[in-house]
Structure formats: C-alpha cells, structure tokens
Rosetta silent file (secondary structure, phi, psi, omega in degrees, C-alpha in Angstrom):
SEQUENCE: XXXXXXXXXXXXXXXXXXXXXXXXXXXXXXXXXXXXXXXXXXXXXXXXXXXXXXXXXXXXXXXXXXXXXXXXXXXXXXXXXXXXXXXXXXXXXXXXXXXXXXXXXXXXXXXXXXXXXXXXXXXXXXXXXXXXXXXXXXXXXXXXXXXXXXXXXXXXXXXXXX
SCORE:     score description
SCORE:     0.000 S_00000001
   1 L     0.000  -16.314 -160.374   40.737  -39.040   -6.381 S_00000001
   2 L   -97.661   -5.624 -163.361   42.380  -38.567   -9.870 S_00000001
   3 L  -101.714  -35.499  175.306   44.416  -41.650   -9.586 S_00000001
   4 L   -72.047  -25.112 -159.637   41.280  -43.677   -8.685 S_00000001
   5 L  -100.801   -9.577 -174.766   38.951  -42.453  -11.371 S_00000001
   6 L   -45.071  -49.986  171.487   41.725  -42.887  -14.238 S_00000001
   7 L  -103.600   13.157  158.305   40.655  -45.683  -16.026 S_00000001
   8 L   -93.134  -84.904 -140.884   37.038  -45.453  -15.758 S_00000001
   9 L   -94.094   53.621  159.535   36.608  -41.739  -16.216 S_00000001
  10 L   -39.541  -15.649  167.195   40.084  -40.518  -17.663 S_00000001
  11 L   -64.670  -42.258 -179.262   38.245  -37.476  -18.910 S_00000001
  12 L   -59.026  -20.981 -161.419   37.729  -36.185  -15.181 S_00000001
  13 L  -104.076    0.427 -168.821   41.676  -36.152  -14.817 S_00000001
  14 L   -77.374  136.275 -169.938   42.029  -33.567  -17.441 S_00000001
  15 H   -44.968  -82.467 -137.178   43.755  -29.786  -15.981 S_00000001
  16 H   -31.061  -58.707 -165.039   40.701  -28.188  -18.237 S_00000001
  17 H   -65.616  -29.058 -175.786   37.863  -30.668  -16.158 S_00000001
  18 H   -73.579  -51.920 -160.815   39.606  -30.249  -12.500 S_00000001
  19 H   -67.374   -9.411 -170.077   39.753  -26.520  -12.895 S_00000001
  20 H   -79.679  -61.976  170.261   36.264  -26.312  -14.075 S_00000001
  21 H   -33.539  -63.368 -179.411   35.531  -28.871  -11.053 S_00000001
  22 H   -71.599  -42.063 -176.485   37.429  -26.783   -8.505 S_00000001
  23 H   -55.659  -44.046  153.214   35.597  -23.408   -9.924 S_00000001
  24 H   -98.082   -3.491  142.463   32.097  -24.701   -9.467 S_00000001
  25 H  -122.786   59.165  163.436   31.953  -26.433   -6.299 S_00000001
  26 H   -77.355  -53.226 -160.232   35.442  -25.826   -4.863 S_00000001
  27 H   -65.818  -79.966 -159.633   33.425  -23.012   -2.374 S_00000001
  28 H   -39.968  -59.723 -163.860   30.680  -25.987   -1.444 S_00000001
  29 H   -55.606  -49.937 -173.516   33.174  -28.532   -0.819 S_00000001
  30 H   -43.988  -76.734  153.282   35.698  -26.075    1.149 S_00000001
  31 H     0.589  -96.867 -169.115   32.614  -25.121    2.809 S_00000001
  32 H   -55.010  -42.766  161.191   31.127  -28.363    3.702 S_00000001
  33 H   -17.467 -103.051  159.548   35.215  -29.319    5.244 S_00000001
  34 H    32.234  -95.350  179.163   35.053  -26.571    6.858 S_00000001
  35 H   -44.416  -50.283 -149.993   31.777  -27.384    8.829 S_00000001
  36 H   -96.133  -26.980  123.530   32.771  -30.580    9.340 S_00000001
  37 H    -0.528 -107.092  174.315   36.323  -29.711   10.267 S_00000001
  38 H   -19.970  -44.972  170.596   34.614  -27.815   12.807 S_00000001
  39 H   -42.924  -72.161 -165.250   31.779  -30.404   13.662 S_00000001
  40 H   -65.198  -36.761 -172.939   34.717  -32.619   14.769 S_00000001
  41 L   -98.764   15.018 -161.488   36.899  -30.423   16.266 S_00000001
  42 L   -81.190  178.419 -178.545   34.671  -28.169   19.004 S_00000001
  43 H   -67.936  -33.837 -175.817   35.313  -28.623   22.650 S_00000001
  44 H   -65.508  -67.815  176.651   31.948  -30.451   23.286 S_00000001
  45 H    -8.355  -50.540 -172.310   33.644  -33.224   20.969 S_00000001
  46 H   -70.393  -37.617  179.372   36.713  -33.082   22.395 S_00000001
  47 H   -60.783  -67.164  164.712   35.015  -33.882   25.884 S_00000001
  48 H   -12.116  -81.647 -164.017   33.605  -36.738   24.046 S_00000001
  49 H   -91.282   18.876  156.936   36.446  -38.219   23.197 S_00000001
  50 H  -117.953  -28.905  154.406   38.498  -37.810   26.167 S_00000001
  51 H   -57.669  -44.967 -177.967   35.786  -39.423   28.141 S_00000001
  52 H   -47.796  -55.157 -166.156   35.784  -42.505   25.280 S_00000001
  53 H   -31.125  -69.913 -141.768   39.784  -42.455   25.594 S_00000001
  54 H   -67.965  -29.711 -164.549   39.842  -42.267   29.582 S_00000001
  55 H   -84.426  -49.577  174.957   36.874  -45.230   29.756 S_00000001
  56 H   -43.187  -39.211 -168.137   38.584  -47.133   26.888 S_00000001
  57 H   -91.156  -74.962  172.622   41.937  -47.080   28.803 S_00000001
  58 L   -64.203   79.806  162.321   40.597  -46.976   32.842 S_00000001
  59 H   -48.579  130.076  177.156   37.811  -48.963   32.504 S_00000001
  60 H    63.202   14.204 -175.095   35.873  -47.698   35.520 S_00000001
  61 H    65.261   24.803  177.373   38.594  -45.148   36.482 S_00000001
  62 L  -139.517  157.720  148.276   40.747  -47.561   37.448 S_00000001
  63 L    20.389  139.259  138.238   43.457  -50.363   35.890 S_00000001
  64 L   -82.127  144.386  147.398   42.155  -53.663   34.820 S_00000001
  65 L   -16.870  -63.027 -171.261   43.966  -56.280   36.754 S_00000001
  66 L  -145.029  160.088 -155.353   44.850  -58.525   34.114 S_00000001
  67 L   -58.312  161.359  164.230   44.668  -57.804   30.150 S_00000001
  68 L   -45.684  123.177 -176.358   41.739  -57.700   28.022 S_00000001
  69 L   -93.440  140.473 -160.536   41.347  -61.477   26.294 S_00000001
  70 L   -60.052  154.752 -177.580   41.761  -61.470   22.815 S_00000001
  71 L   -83.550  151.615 -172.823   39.325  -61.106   20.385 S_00000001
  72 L   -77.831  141.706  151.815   38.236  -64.361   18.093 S_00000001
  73 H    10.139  -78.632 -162.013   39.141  -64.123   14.701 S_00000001
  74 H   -53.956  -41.542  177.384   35.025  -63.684   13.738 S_00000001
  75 H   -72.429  -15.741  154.088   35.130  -60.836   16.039 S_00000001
  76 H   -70.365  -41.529 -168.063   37.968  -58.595   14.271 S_00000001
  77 H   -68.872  -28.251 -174.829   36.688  -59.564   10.943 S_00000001
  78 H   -75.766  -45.784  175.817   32.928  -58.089   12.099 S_00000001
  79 H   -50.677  -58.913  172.425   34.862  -54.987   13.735 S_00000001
  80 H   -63.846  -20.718 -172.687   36.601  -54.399    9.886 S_00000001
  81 H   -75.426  -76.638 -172.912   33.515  -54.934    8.328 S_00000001
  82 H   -34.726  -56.338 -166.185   31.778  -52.258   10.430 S_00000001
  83 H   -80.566   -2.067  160.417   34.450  -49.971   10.659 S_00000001
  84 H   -68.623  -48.449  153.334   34.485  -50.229    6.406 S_00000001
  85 H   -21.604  -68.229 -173.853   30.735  -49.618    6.900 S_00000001
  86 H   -86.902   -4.063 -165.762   30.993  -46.660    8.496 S_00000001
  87 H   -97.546  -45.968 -179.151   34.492  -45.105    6.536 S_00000001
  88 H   -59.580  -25.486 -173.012   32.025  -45.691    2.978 S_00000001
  89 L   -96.293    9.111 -170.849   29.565  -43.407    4.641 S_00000001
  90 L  -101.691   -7.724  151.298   31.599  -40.702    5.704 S_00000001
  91 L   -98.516  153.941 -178.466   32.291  -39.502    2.311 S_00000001
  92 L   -60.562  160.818  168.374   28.929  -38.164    0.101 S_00000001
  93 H   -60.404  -59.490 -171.959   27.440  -40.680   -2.575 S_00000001
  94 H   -29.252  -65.088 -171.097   28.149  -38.675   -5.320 S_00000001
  95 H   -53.569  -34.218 -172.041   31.741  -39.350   -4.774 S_00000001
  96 H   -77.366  -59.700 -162.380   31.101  -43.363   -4.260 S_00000001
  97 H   -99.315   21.020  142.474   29.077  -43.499   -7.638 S_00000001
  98 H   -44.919  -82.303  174.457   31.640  -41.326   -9.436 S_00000001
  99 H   -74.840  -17.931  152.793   33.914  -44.176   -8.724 S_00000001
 100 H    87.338  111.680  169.873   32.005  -46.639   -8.751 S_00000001
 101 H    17.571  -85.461 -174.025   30.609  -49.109   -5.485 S_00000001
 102 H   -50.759  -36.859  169.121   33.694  -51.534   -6.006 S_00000001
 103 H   -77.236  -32.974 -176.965   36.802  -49.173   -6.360 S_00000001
 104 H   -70.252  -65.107  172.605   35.527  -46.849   -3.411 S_00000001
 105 H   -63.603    2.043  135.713   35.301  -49.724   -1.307 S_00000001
 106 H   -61.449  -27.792  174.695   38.771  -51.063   -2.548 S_00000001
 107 H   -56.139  -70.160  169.535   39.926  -47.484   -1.494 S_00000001
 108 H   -66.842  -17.515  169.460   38.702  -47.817    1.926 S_00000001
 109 H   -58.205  -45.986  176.841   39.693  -51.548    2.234 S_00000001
 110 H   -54.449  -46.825  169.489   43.503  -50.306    1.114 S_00000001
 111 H   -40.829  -45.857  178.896   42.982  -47.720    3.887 S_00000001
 112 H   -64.592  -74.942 -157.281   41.861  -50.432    6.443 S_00000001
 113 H   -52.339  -33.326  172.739   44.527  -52.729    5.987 S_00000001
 114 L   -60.368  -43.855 -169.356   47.514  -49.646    6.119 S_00000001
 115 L   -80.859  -50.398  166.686   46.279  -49.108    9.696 S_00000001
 116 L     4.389  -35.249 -149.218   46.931  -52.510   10.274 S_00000001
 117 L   -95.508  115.614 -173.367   50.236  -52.191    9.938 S_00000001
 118 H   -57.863  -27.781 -179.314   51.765  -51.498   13.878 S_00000001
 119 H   -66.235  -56.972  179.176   54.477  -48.599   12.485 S_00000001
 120 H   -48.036  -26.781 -179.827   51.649  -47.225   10.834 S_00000001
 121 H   -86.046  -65.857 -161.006   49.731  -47.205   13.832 S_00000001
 122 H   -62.343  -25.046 -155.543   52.510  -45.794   16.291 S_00000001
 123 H   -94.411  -25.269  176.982   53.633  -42.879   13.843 S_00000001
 124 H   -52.590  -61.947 -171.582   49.689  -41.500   13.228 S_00000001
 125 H   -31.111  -75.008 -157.896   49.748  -41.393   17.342 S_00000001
 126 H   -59.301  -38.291  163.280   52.751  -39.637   17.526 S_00000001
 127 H   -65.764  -33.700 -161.271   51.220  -37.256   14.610 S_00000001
 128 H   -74.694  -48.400  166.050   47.800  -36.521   16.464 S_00000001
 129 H   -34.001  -44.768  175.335   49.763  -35.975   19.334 S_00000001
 130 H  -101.634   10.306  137.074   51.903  -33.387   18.282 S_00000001
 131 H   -54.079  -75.071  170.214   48.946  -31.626   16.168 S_00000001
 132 H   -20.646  -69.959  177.756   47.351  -32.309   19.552 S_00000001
 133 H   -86.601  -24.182  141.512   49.904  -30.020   21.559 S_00000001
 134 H   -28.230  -83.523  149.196   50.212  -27.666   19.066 S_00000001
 135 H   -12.211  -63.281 -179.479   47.080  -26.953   19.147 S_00000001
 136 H   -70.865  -36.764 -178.075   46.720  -26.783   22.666 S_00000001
 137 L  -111.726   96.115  169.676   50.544  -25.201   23.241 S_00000001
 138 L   -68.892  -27.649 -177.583   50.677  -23.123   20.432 S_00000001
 139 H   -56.100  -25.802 -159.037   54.736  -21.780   21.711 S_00000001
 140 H   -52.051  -40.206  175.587   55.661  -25.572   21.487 S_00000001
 141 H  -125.205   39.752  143.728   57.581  -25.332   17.913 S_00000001
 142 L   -80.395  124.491  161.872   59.070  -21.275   18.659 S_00000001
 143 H   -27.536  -41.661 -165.685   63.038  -22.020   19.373 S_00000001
 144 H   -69.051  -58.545 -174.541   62.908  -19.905   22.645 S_00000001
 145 H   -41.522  -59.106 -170.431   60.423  -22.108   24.117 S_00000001
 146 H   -71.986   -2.808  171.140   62.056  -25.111   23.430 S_00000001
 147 H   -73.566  -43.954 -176.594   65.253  -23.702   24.718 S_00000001
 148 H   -76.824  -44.542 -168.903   63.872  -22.228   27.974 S_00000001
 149 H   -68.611  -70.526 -161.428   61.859  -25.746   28.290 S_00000001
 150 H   -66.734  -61.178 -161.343   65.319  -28.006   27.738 S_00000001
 151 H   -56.264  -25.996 -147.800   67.432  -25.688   29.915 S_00000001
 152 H   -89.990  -34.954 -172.489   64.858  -25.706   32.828 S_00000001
 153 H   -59.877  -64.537  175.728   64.530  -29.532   32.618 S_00000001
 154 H   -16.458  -50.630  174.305   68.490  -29.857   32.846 S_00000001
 155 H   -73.071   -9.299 -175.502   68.414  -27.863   35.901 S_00000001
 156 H   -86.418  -54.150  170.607   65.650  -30.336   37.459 S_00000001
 157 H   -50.485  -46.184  165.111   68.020  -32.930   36.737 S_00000001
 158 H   -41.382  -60.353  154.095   70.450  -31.764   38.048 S_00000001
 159 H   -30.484  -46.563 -175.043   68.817  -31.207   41.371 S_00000001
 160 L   -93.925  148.394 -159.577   67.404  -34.557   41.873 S_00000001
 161 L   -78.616  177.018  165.772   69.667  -36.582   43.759 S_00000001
 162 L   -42.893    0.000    0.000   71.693  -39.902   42.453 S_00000001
C-alpha cells in the first residue's frame, strides 16, 4: 500500500505515520480480516464452492462430450470488466479514496492481467492446493508421514503386476 501511495501521499510512508496507523486501527483492521478470513473460510462456504467447482467442471454430474466453445473477444473483455468491478469492491472506500479512483483501479487492473499469465495461473492452483491439504491433512508436511506415505506406496508398486 506504501509503494502505491508514494507519490501522492509520501507523508503516509513515513515509520512515525505507519506506526501511528498500525496503533490506532491495526486491532479494527486485524479484526475485520479476521471476520472475513472466517466469513470465507467456514464449512457452509466451503460446500459452496465445491458444489460451484463440481458443476463448473461436471456440468450436470457428468462430462461434456465435446469442449466448451470459446468465448468472443466482447465476452472476456465484459468478464474482466466485471471481475475488476467486483475486486474494487472488495476492499473498503476509504482505502480506494486514499489512493485515489485511478491508481486503485490500476492496482487491480495490474492484478487482473498477472492472472492472465498461464504459469501464474498453474502455480496459485498448486498453492491453494497444498494450503488446501494442509488444512485438511494437517500430518502432510511431518517427515514421518511422508516417509510412512512413500514407503507404503513403493510397496503398492511393487505388488501390482507388469
């Protein structure tokens, strides 16, 4: 946030103003995370969004035959508008006219366009995912586990035949 606000408000980047900053609403902000941290993360949510996932992916709990046909042009550019729409509202105003209308939406535009980018794409997955089984498998990064887990699989290999 301090790297965005530098050259309008270069005062705001000062130790003396962040610590001041963090001292009176560091609790609200933690706070309001927190909740929404929380909001986002309960099990009805979670239901949610393993139902979107399973419908996005199975449409109708099965396959599709043959792929999805691409979207036109007008219809990605309406999809980025929207999902820039809805990424400006997900932080408070305050923060928006702090920085003022045009850099916060160059912030989230810069944002947009990085997920663009297919690496960029594959390695968040690959992040949520293992946050994901963490979470669910907390044993998943103690050494014994993964020892007892690679030894058992070995022996499965072994087992099935050539």
């Amino acid at each position: 946030m301090c790297l965005l606000m530098k050259n309008q408000w270069s005062w705001l980047c000062t130790d003396n103003i962040q610590k001041t900053i963090r001292l009176l609403f560091g609790t609200l902000i933690d706070s309001w995370l927190n909740v929404s941290v929380a909001n986002l993360t309960c099990t009805q949510y979670w239901v949610i969004y393993l139902r979107v996932l399973q419908e996005t992916v199975w449409l109708g709990g099965s396959l599709p035959a043959q792929p999805r046909p691409a979207h036109s042009h007008q219809q990605e550019e309406d999809t980025k508008q929207q999902s820039l729409h809805c990424l400006m509202k997900l932080l408070p105003d305050l923060l928006s006219e702090m920085l003022g209308s045009d850099k916060y939406r160059l912030s989230w535009q810069t944002a947009l366009e990085s997920l663009q980018n297919p690496y960029i794409n594959r390695h968040l997955v690959y992040c949520i995912w293992d946050l994901f089984l963490k979470f669910l498998v907390p044993e998943t990064s103690e050494e014994n586990f993964q020892k007892t887990l690679l030894q058992s699989l070995s022996k499965n290999a072994e087992k099935l035949p050539p």
